[in-house]
XYZ file of N, CA and C in Angstrom:
786
model
N 79.005 100.933 120.978
C 80.267 100.609 120.322
C 80.809 99.290 120.881
N 81.224 98.389 119.954
C 81.722 97.097 120.383
C 83.093 97.234 121.027
N 83.263 96.617 122.184
C 84.515 96.698 122.918
C 85.609 95.934 122.177
N 86.762 96.570 122.053
C 87.877 95.928 121.369
C 88.449 94.798 122.216
N 88.839 93.718 121.531
C 89.443 92.610 122.240
C 90.849 92.996 122.712
N 91.262 92.473 123.872
C 92.629 92.733 124.318
C 93.640 92.073 123.390
N 94.812 92.657 123.281
C 95.854 92.121 122.421
C 97.174 92.107 123.176
N 97.809 90.941 123.220
C 99.066 90.801 123.937
C 100.100 90.124 123.039
N 101.344 90.121 123.487
C 102.417 89.469 122.754
C 102.943 88.317 123.607
N 102.226 87.200 123.582
C 102.537 86.073 124.446
C 103.709 85.261 123.896
N 104.794 85.210 124.640
C 105.954 84.416 124.234
C 105.631 82.923 124.346
N 104.787 82.556 125.322
C 104.401 81.160 125.483
C 103.668 80.654 124.246
N 102.657 81.424 123.791
C 101.900 80.997 122.630
C 102.776 81.003 121.381
N 103.672 81.991 121.275
C 104.564 82.052 120.118
C 105.407 80.785 120.024
N 105.865 80.283 121.182
C 106.652 79.052 121.182
C 105.845 77.856 120.737
N 104.605 77.784 121.209
C 103.721 76.684 120.810
C 103.452 76.737 119.308
N 103.194 77.944 118.793
C 102.918 78.115 117.366
C 104.123 77.724 116.520
N 105.321 78.095 116.975
C 106.524 77.729 116.228
C 106.684 76.216 116.136
N 106.439 75.532 117.250
C 106.549 74.071 117.257
C 105.509 73.447 116.335
N 104.250 73.913 116.456
C 103.188 73.394 115.594
C 103.473 73.719 114.136
N 103.997 74.922 113.893
C 104.284 75.343 112.527
C 105.292 74.445 111.841
N 106.301 74.012 112.581
C 107.293 73.107 111.998
C 106.644 71.800 111.568
N 105.707 71.301 112.384
C 105.027 70.050 112.050
C 104.114 70.229 110.836
N 103.364 71.318 110.818
C 102.423 71.561 109.720
C 103.165 71.800 108.413
N 104.217 72.620 108.475
C 104.996 72.880 107.266
C 105.652 71.615 106.757
N 106.106 70.767 107.679
C 106.697 69.493 107.289
C 105.672 68.651 106.530
N 104.413 68.701 106.982
C 103.358 67.978 106.280
C 103.165 68.493 104.865
N 103.191 69.811 104.696
C 103.075 70.384 103.353
C 104.265 69.983 102.484
N 105.467 70.076 103.060
C 106.671 69.788 102.280
C 106.747 68.320 101.882
N 106.355 67.431 102.798
C 106.348 66.002 102.465
C 105.300 65.694 101.409
N 104.317 66.583 101.294
C 103.266 66.391 100.294
C 103.686 66.858 98.910
N 104.863 67.465 98.794
C 105.255 68.034 97.498
C 106.648 67.575 97.078
N 107.027 66.366 97.468
C 108.382 65.903 97.184
C 108.562 65.442 95.746
N 107.461 65.233 95.016
C 107.554 64.763 93.639
C 107.752 65.953 92.714
N 108.567 65.803 91.679
C 108.849 66.888 90.741
C 107.578 67.334 90.029
N 107.541 68.634 89.672
C 106.344 69.218 89.068
C 105.937 68.538 87.766
N 106.916 68.052 86.986
C 106.542 67.518 85.684
C 105.912 66.134 85.767
N 105.981 65.514 86.939
C 105.384 64.187 87.108
C 103.865 64.297 87.011
N 103.192 63.461 86.214
C 101.748 63.615 85.997
C 100.908 63.440 87.249
N 101.445 62.797 88.302
C 100.637 62.577 89.496
C 101.027 63.496 90.644
N 101.808 64.531 90.363
C 102.283 65.405 91.437
C 101.140 65.926 92.298
N 100.104 66.493 91.651
C 99.002 67.076 92.412
C 98.355 66.068 93.327
N 98.046 64.875 92.786
C 97.398 63.848 93.590
C 98.227 63.430 94.779
N 99.534 63.261 94.577
C 100.397 62.860 95.674
C 100.483 63.966 96.712
N 100.577 65.209 96.269
C 100.658 66.328 97.207
C 99.401 66.397 98.064
N 98.247 66.249 97.426
C 96.994 66.339 98.165
C 96.828 65.160 99.122
N 97.226 63.972 98.678
C 97.124 62.797 99.538
C 97.984 62.981 100.778
N 99.191 63.505 100.602
C 100.062 63.746 101.742
C 99.444 64.684 102.748
N 98.810 65.740 102.274
C 98.172 66.688 103.183
C 96.989 66.046 103.895
N 96.195 65.263 103.166
C 95.053 64.601 103.803
C 95.513 63.657 104.902
N 96.537 62.873 104.622
C 97.055 61.955 105.636
C 97.556 62.719 106.851
N 98.207 63.837 106.607
C 98.739 64.645 107.702
C 97.604 65.213 108.554
N 96.559 65.724 107.906
C 95.435 66.296 108.645
C 94.696 65.230 109.451
N 94.615 64.024 108.922
C 93.971 62.942 109.670
C 94.691 62.679 110.984
N 96.005 62.811 110.971
C 96.781 62.610 112.196
C 96.630 63.787 113.154
N 96.448 64.976 112.604
C 96.469 66.189 113.412
C 95.114 66.545 114.007
N 94.038 66.308 113.250
C 92.709 66.725 113.691
C 92.083 65.704 114.639
N 91.185 66.145 115.519
C 90.471 65.212 116.403
C 89.693 64.174 115.605
N 89.445 63.024 116.215
C 88.799 61.903 115.532
C 87.382 62.210 115.062
N 86.752 63.228 115.646
C 85.369 63.523 115.254
C 85.278 64.147 113.860
N 86.438 64.471 113.275
C 86.439 65.049 111.929
C 86.872 64.020 110.892
N 86.234 64.112 109.746
C 86.554 63.259 108.602
C 87.374 64.080 107.604
N 88.410 63.501 107.033
C 89.230 64.170 106.025
C 89.266 63.295 104.781
N 88.896 63.862 103.654
C 88.899 63.101 102.415
C 89.078 64.013 101.219
N 88.880 63.454 100.045
C 88.907 64.211 98.793
C 87.715 63.777 97.962
N 87.079 64.724 97.294
C 85.938 64.339 96.471
C 84.908 65.419 96.340
N 83.643 65.054 96.571
C 82.523 65.922 96.239
C 81.551 66.058 97.413
N 80.823 67.152 97.415
C 79.688 67.334 98.315
C 78.432 67.449 97.458
N 77.291 67.017 98.003
C 76.038 67.111 97.250
C 74.902 67.429 98.211
N 73.782 67.865 97.663
C 72.633 68.168 98.512
C 71.440 67.305 98.115
N 70.341 67.483 98.831
C 69.152 66.659 98.602
C 68.485 66.955 97.267
N 68.842 68.069 96.645
C 68.307 68.414 95.323
C 69.157 67.828 94.203
N 70.148 66.987 94.578
C 71.071 66.352 93.633
C 71.970 67.353 92.908
N 72.229 68.470 93.560
C 73.259 69.398 93.082
C 74.581 68.946 93.692
N 75.626 68.868 92.882
C 76.908 68.361 93.351
C 78.000 69.404 93.146
N 78.913 69.493 94.106
C 80.035 70.418 93.996
C 81.056 69.888 92.989
N 81.986 70.731 92.621
C 83.155 70.276 91.881
C 84.062 69.484 92.823
N 85.002 68.753 92.258
C 85.889 67.946 93.101
C 86.839 68.835 93.885
N 86.996 68.535 95.173
C 87.857 69.301 96.063
C 89.076 68.477 96.451
N 90.240 69.136 96.509
C 91.475 68.453 96.903
C 91.334 67.827 98.284
N 90.847 68.635 99.229
C 90.706 68.190 100.615
C 89.367 68.674 101.147
N 88.608 67.770 101.748
C 87.356 68.114 102.420
C 87.491 67.723 103.884
N 87.139 68.646 104.771
C 87.067 68.332 106.201
C 85.599 68.405 106.593
N 85.115 67.353 107.234
C 83.691 67.264 107.569
C 83.516 66.659 108.951
N 82.324 66.842 109.484
C 81.959 66.060 110.652
C 81.948 64.596 110.247
N 82.448 63.718 111.099
C 82.483 62.300 110.754
C 81.087 61.873 110.296
N 80.931 61.587 109.011
C 79.575 61.328 108.508
C 79.064 59.958 108.915
N 77.756 59.823 109.034
C 77.203 58.491 109.255
C 77.509 57.626 108.037
N 77.707 56.358 108.272
C 78.027 55.444 107.176
C 79.239 55.931 106.377
N 80.299 56.339 107.100
C 81.464 56.951 106.463
C 82.021 56.098 105.331
N 82.087 54.789 105.544
C 82.665 53.925 104.518
C 81.771 53.830 103.284
N 80.477 54.045 103.475
C 79.558 54.031 102.333
C 79.756 55.274 101.485
N 80.069 56.394 102.132
C 80.233 57.650 101.418
C 81.588 57.762 100.719
N 82.468 56.799 100.913
C 83.788 56.838 100.280
C 83.980 55.606 99.412
N 84.411 55.823 98.170
C 84.623 54.722 97.234
C 85.867 55.018 96.415
N 86.797 54.053 96.403
C 88.047 54.208 95.651
C 88.771 55.505 96.029
N 88.777 55.805 97.333
C 89.471 56.976 97.904
C 88.839 58.303 97.515
N 87.647 58.270 96.912
C 86.915 59.496 96.593
C 85.636 59.506 97.422
N 85.384 60.611 98.121
C 84.192 60.678 98.964
C 83.075 61.462 98.273
N 81.855 61.105 98.613
C 80.648 61.799 98.173
C 79.858 62.085 99.443
N 79.930 63.313 99.914
C 79.402 63.645 101.233
C 78.158 64.517 101.144
N 77.139 64.219 101.944
C 76.011 65.152 102.047
C 76.524 66.474 102.596
N 76.086 67.557 102.005
C 76.683 68.861 102.311
C 76.474 69.281 103.766
N 75.499 68.687 104.449
C 75.233 69.064 105.839
C 76.407 68.777 106.771
N 77.318 67.885 106.371
C 78.441 67.545 107.251
C 79.732 68.242 106.835
N 79.741 68.929 105.710
C 80.972 69.533 105.189
C 81.276 70.836 105.919
N 82.513 70.975 106.408
C 82.914 72.139 107.197
C 83.988 72.984 106.523
N 84.865 72.374 105.739
C 85.974 73.122 105.150
C 86.440 72.459 103.863
N 86.968 73.288 102.964
C 87.580 72.800 101.732
C 88.951 73.430 101.580
N 89.911 72.655 101.098
C 91.276 73.144 100.949
C 91.791 72.753 99.568
N 92.337 73.733 98.858
C 93.023 73.476 97.600
C 94.507 73.734 97.812
N 95.354 72.829 97.346
C 96.799 72.933 97.556
C 97.499 73.012 96.200
N 98.296 74.071 96.009
C 98.990 74.283 94.753
C 100.473 74.542 95.001
N 101.296 74.126 94.059
C 102.729 74.390 94.167
C 103.004 75.868 93.884
N 102.606 76.320 92.711
C 102.772 77.723 92.334
C 101.421 78.258 91.879
N 100.966 79.321 92.502
C 99.651 79.873 92.185
C 99.737 80.740 90.936
N 98.823 80.483 89.994
C 98.720 81.327 88.815
C 97.247 81.632 88.559
N 96.969 82.386 87.511
C 95.594 82.830 87.252
C 94.649 81.652 87.025
N 95.111 80.625 86.316
C 94.251 79.474 86.056
C 93.869 78.762 87.355
N 94.847 78.621 88.263
C 94.570 77.954 89.536
C 93.605 78.772 90.387
N 93.766 80.090 90.389
C 92.848 80.949 91.146
C 91.442 80.837 90.577
N 91.323 80.873 89.260
C 90.006 80.768 88.621
C 89.334 79.432 88.948
N 90.124 78.347 88.953
C 89.554 77.039 89.296
C 89.090 77.003 90.753
N 89.892 77.606 91.629
C 89.508 77.631 93.046
C 88.211 78.407 93.244
N 88.048 79.494 92.532
C 86.815 80.283 92.637
C 85.618 79.442 92.192
N 85.762 78.723 91.096
C 84.672 77.880 90.618
C 84.358 76.762 91.614
N 85.401 76.202 92.222
C 85.182 75.157 93.229
C 84.422 75.705 94.430
N 84.868 76.863 94.924
C 84.202 77.476 96.072
C 82.767 77.875 95.712
N 82.592 78.367 94.503
C 81.250 78.742 94.015
C 80.327 77.531 94.011
N 80.859 76.361 93.659
C 80.023 75.160 93.593
C 79.552 74.732 94.978
N 80.326 75.042 96.010
C 79.873 74.760 97.378
C 78.747 75.712 97.756
N 78.909 76.980 97.420
C 77.872 77.971 97.736
C 76.545 77.656 97.055
N 76.583 76.879 95.979
C 75.343 76.534 95.263
C 74.553 75.434 95.960
N 75.159 74.749 96.921
C 74.488 73.643 97.609
C 73.483 74.159 98.629
N 72.454 73.360 98.912
C 71.398 73.755 99.839
C 71.277 72.726 100.966
N 71.937 72.961 102.089
C 71.812 72.045 103.228
C 70.367 71.923 103.678
N 69.972 70.726 104.040
C 68.608 70.442 104.484
C 67.573 70.868 103.449
N 67.993 70.922 102.188
C 67.081 71.187 101.083
C 66.803 72.636 100.795
N 66.828 73.507 101.818
C 66.395 74.893 101.619
C 67.347 75.916 102.246
N 68.354 75.459 102.999
C 69.263 76.400 103.659
C 70.450 76.703 102.741
N 71.466 77.399 103.224
C 72.510 77.871 102.316
C 73.870 77.965 103.004
N 74.912 77.973 102.171
C 76.260 78.300 102.622
C 76.501 79.782 102.358
N 77.189 80.440 103.290
C 77.404 81.868 103.118
C 78.770 82.329 103.570
N 78.930 83.646 103.588
C 80.192 84.281 103.946
C 80.348 84.349 105.457
N 81.599 84.403 105.893
C 81.892 84.478 107.324
C 81.238 85.697 107.954
N 80.938 85.585 109.241
C 80.377 86.706 109.972
C 81.400 87.833 110.023
N 80.918 89.068 110.117
C 81.788 90.231 110.182
C 81.349 91.132 111.328
N 82.320 91.770 111.954
C 82.019 92.689 113.041
C 81.407 92.035 114.256
N 81.640 90.724 114.410
C 81.107 90.027 115.579
C 79.651 89.649 115.484
N 79.006 89.961 114.358
C 77.587 89.631 114.208
C 77.399 88.128 114.066
N 76.406 87.542 114.752
C 76.177 86.092 114.632
C 75.611 85.743 113.266
N 75.857 84.519 112.834
C 75.298 84.042 111.583
C 73.850 83.609 111.785
N 73.063 83.766 110.748
C 71.683 83.290 110.807
C 71.679 81.777 110.995
N 70.646 81.251 111.650
C 70.578 79.825 111.963
C 70.558 78.952 110.710
N 69.994 79.470 109.635
C 69.895 78.661 108.418
C 71.056 78.909 107.460
N 72.120 79.580 107.934
C 73.293 79.859 107.116
C 74.454 79.002 107.598
N 75.049 78.260 106.694
C 76.150 77.365 107.016
C 77.455 77.964 106.503
N 78.557 77.530 107.110
C 79.869 78.031 106.705
C 80.776 76.868 106.292
N 81.381 77.011 105.126
C 82.424 76.097 104.681
C 83.672 76.947 104.468
N 84.651 76.805 105.367
C 85.868 77.620 105.328
C 86.754 77.116 104.189
N 86.882 77.958 103.161
C 87.573 77.537 101.941
C 88.944 78.203 101.869
N 89.996 77.390 101.777
C 91.372 77.886 101.743
C 92.054 77.506 100.435
N 92.793 78.452 99.894
C 93.647 78.214 98.735
C 95.084 78.376 99.215
N 95.807 77.257 99.310
C 97.152 77.249 99.882
C 98.162 76.965 98.780
N 99.207 77.792 98.702
C 100.255 77.600 97.698
C 101.622 77.830 98.325
N 102.615 77.169 97.760
C 103.978 77.363 98.242
C 104.536 78.694 97.747
N 104.080 79.142 96.568
C 104.541 80.416 96.020
C 103.544 80.883 94.963
N 103.896 81.964 94.285
C 103.011 82.563 93.285
C 103.823 82.937 92.056
N 103.149 83.004 90.908
C 103.835 83.465 89.714
C 103.922 84.988 89.664
N 103.318 85.664 90.657
C 103.408 87.125 90.744
C 104.659 87.523 91.514
N 105.212 88.681 91.156
C 106.420 89.170 91.829
C 106.145 89.410 93.307
N 107.199 89.315 94.116
C 107.036 89.481 95.556
C 106.764 90.933 95.954
N 107.217 91.885 95.150
C 106.954 93.296 95.455
C 105.455 93.545 95.437
N 104.919 94.043 96.546
C 103.471 94.306 96.657
C 102.644 93.072 96.305
N 103.116 91.886 96.694
C 102.454 90.653 96.285
C 101.006 90.599 96.744
N 100.738 91.095 97.979
C 99.378 90.986 98.511
C 98.403 91.816 97.673
N 98.802 93.034 97.306
C 97.935 93.867 96.474
C 97.760 93.255 95.091
N 98.839 92.689 94.569
C 98.753 92.048 93.250
C 97.816 90.827 93.298
N 97.991 89.988 94.326
C 97.167 88.783 94.437
C 95.717 89.136 94.720
N 95.503 90.149 95.552
C 94.151 90.602 95.861
C 93.478 91.154 94.604
N 94.232 91.910 93.799
C 93.678 92.439 92.552
C 93.294 91.328 91.596
N 94.127 90.285 91.526
C 93.812 89.153 90.650
C 92.584 88.406 91.146
N 92.509 88.191 92.452
C 91.357 87.493 93.014
C 90.070 88.266 92.754
N 90.091 89.578 92.939
C 88.902 90.399 92.691
C 88.501 90.346 91.219
N 89.472 90.450 90.334
C 89.179 90.455 88.899
C 88.572 89.120 88.463
N 89.164 88.023 88.891
C 88.673 86.712 88.474
C 87.355 86.355 89.160
N 87.166 86.827 90.392
C 85.888 86.601 91.073
C 84.764 87.329 90.354
N 85.027 88.554 89.967
C 84.012 89.337 89.248
C 83.646 88.647 87.935
N 84.650 88.110 87.240
C 84.391 87.416 85.975
C 83.523 86.179 86.193
N 83.627 85.582 87.390
C 82.833 84.389 87.709
C 81.511 84.738 88.370
N 81.216 86.025 88.511
C 79.971 86.439 89.144
C 79.954 86.223 90.633
N 81.147 86.272 91.268
C 81.258 86.021 92.697
C 81.946 87.182 93.406
N 81.709 87.262 94.714
C 82.483 88.164 95.550
C 83.788 87.448 95.910
N 84.907 88.168 96.074
C 86.171 87.512 96.457
C 86.073 86.695 97.735
N 85.112 87.038 98.603
C 84.965 86.333 99.879
C 84.496 84.898 99.713
N 84.223 84.459 98.483
C 83.885 83.052 98.255
C 85.068 82.174 98.667
N 86.285 82.750 98.629
C 87.479 82.097 99.160
C 87.834 82.810 100.458
N 87.886 82.080 101.557
C 88.155 82.699 102.850
C 89.597 83.132 103.006
N 90.546 82.255 102.655
C 91.958 82.546 102.841
C 92.752 82.147 101.607
N 93.637 83.055 101.192
C 94.676 82.729 100.227
C 95.979 82.709 101.013
N 96.594 81.548 101.100
C 97.789 81.357 101.932
C 98.990 81.144 101.024
N 99.971 82.037 101.122
C 101.207 81.928 100.365
C 102.310 81.612 101.360
N 102.775 80.385 101.364
C 103.679 79.941 102.416
C 105.022 80.662 102.399
N 105.370 81.309 101.293
C 106.623 82.059 101.253
C 106.407 83.570 101.424
N 105.137 83.977 101.747
C 104.861 85.418 101.791
C 103.910 85.836 102.910
N 102.788 85.156 103.076
C 101.814 85.564 104.073
C 100.425 85.074 103.719
N 99.400 85.779 104.204
C 98.016 85.369 103.981
C 97.156 86.560 103.564
N 96.127 86.258 102.795
C 95.094 87.239 102.460
C 93.784 86.751 103.051
N 93.121 87.609 103.821
C 91.771 87.352 104.323
C 90.821 87.987 103.317
N 90.255 87.162 102.435
C 89.431 87.689 101.353
C 88.055 88.139 101.822
N 87.650 87.748 103.019
C 86.369 88.205 103.563
C 86.462 89.667 103.966
N 87.583 90.035 104.566
C 87.761 91.406 105.047
C 88.609 92.256 104.114
N 89.226 91.644 103.110
C 90.082 92.399 102.198
C 91.346 92.893 102.880
N 91.939 92.050 103.720
C 93.154 92.415 104.444
C 94.229 91.358 104.193
N 95.470 91.723 104.525
C 96.582 90.794 104.346
C 97.553 90.937 105.497
N 98.278 89.866 105.773
C 99.373 89.901 106.731
C 100.569 89.273 106.035
N 101.690 89.975 106.042
C 102.835 89.563 105.246
C 103.962 89.022 106.114
N 104.670 88.002 105.593
C 105.876 87.449 106.195
C 105.722 87.267 107.704
N 104.820 86.368 108.090
C 104.541 86.144 109.508
C 105.623 85.301 110.178
N 106.864 85.726 110.087
C 107.938 84.980 110.731
C 108.354 83.743 109.970
N 108.104 83.708 108.675
C 108.522 82.575 107.864
C 107.405 81.585 107.607
N 107.705 80.591 106.770
C 106.694 79.652 106.295
C 106.044 78.861 107.419
N 106.827 78.459 108.434
C 106.221 77.642 109.486
C 105.240 78.447 110.323
N 105.529 79.742 110.541
C 104.580 80.578 111.280
C 103.325 80.829 110.444
N 103.493 81.008 109.137
C 102.340 81.194 108.246
C 101.458 79.950 108.262
N 102.092 78.766 108.155
C 101.329 77.511 108.151
C 100.582 77.313 109.458
N 101.241 77.608 110.587
C 100.598 77.425 111.892
C 99.455 78.408 112.077
N 99.656 79.658 111.677
C 98.603 80.663 111.813
C 97.372 80.269 111.006
N 97.598 79.800 109.778
C 96.472 79.343 108.950
C 95.748 78.181 109.604
N 96.503 77.198 110.101
C 95.878 76.017 110.680
C 95.063 76.371 111.919
N 95.543 77.305 112.726
C 94.789 77.731 113.913
C 93.452 78.335 113.502
N 93.442 79.122 112.424
C 92.180 79.690 111.924
C 91.239 78.573 111.465
N 91.784 77.580 110.764
C 90.957 76.469 110.290
C 90.368 75.702 111.470
N 91.207 75.371 112.450
C 90.734 74.599 113.599
C 89.704 75.385 114.398
N 89.913 76.679 114.552
C 88.941 77.517 115.256
C 87.598 77.502 114.533
N 87.652 77.567 113.209
C 86.406 77.496 112.431
C 85.719 76.146 112.627
N 86.483 75.052 112.542
C 85.898 73.724 112.662
C 85.180 73.552 113.995
N 85.840 73.955 115.065
C 85.258 73.787 116.393
C 83.994 74.635 116.556
N 84.024 75.850 116.040
C 82.872 76.736 116.178
C 81.706 76.282 115.295
N 82.018 75.946 114.042
C 80.952 75.575 113.108
C 80.344 74.226 113.466
N 81.166 73.300 113.968
C 80.647 71.976 114.344
C 79.573 72.088 115.416
N 79.727 73.046 116.325
C 78.745 73.230 117.395
C 77.435 73.802 116.870
N 77.507 74.530 115.756
C 76.304 75.155 115.203
C 75.466 74.188 114.373
N 76.100 73.157 113.832
C 75.429 72.293 112.873
C 74.362 71.417 113.510
N 73.232 71.334 112.835
C 72.186 70.398 113.235
C 72.581 68.987 112.792
N 72.065 67.966 113.455
C 72.390 66.593 113.050
C 71.949 66.324 111.618
N 72.714 65.513 110.936
C 72.365 65.095 109.574
C 71.045 64.331 109.596
N 70.167 64.673 108.675
C 68.842 64.049 108.610
C 68.689 63.315 107.280
N 68.863 61.996 107.259
C 68.777 61.256 105.993
C 67.391 61.272 105.368
N 66.355 61.548 106.171
C 64.997 61.560 105.627
C 64.813 62.647 104.570
N 65.619 63.710 104.654
C 65.522 64.778 103.658
C 65.925 64.257 102.275
N 66.781 63.246 102.265
C 67.291 62.702 101.009
C 66.457 61.542 100.480
N 65.483 61.102 101.215
C 64.696 59.935 100.798
C 63.213 60.264 100.861
N 62.566 60.171 99.740
C 61.128 60.421 99.668
C 60.424 59.080 99.473
N 60.059 58.485 100.579
C 59.422 57.169 100.504
C 57.951 57.236 100.861
N 57.322 56.089 100.877
C 55.916 56.035 101.244
C 55.770 56.278 102.740
N 54.619 56.828 103.121
C 54.369 57.102 104.526
C 54.006 55.819 105.270
N 54.416 55.797 106.530
C 54.033 54.683 107.385
C 52.531 54.774 107.692
N 51.893 53.635 107.723
C 50.478 53.609 108.102
C 50.306 52.846 109.405
N 49.364 53.301 110.197
C 49.127 52.668 111.516
C 48.374 51.347 111.333
N 48.828 50.355 112.036
C 48.151 49.044 112.007
C 47.154 48.987 113.158
N 45.940 48.606 112.867
C 44.892 48.532 113.893
C 44.980 47.192 114.615
């Protein structure tokens, strides 16, 4: 039987989280200052979050918006925010503020919405599904988070996919069950398991862990929810970055073989 982890109520950590939460929530709020009817609202909101994450994350991570692709020329759908290991030739992989990244360096995807509705959930599922279709190093795969402490297979990669919204079009009563039911229904329609999305974050309500089918509600307000989500993302980035093999450009280029000169 696996030993349970200790659990404490640290006032020190709670204070740190509250401070970080105010900064993270401020980044989200500054990203949504434009009125909803403005045609560029989404783009401005996403740009604000990307700029904020660039300031917050260590320099070894790249933050952009765009696409991931593999050596088989399969390409993901466009993602609001991509967090990756700083790719080689970073400036080459980015053009007109849109990045095209080899999937071997991609670590996380984030979609940011003002109000979550069925159409937005369905789009997020398709976006996450398009990442799962990619094949790192030509033959490997992206998969679901480990469960029960079991290690991931060496050829299985993780892209932590988050759907973050300020609110939902669903009523607040039993919101987590309602949102979970919608996610399951729309995932099934797309031929996916709900775990294709790791976290559904509702800044005015709480979070859903779609891998485990659990929820945590009203975590001390929006700033605590934002900080808790960000800690999960950062923990994933640090852990997954250590697992990743170096990017190998030779997989993407099939050239003539070198011959020995006598």
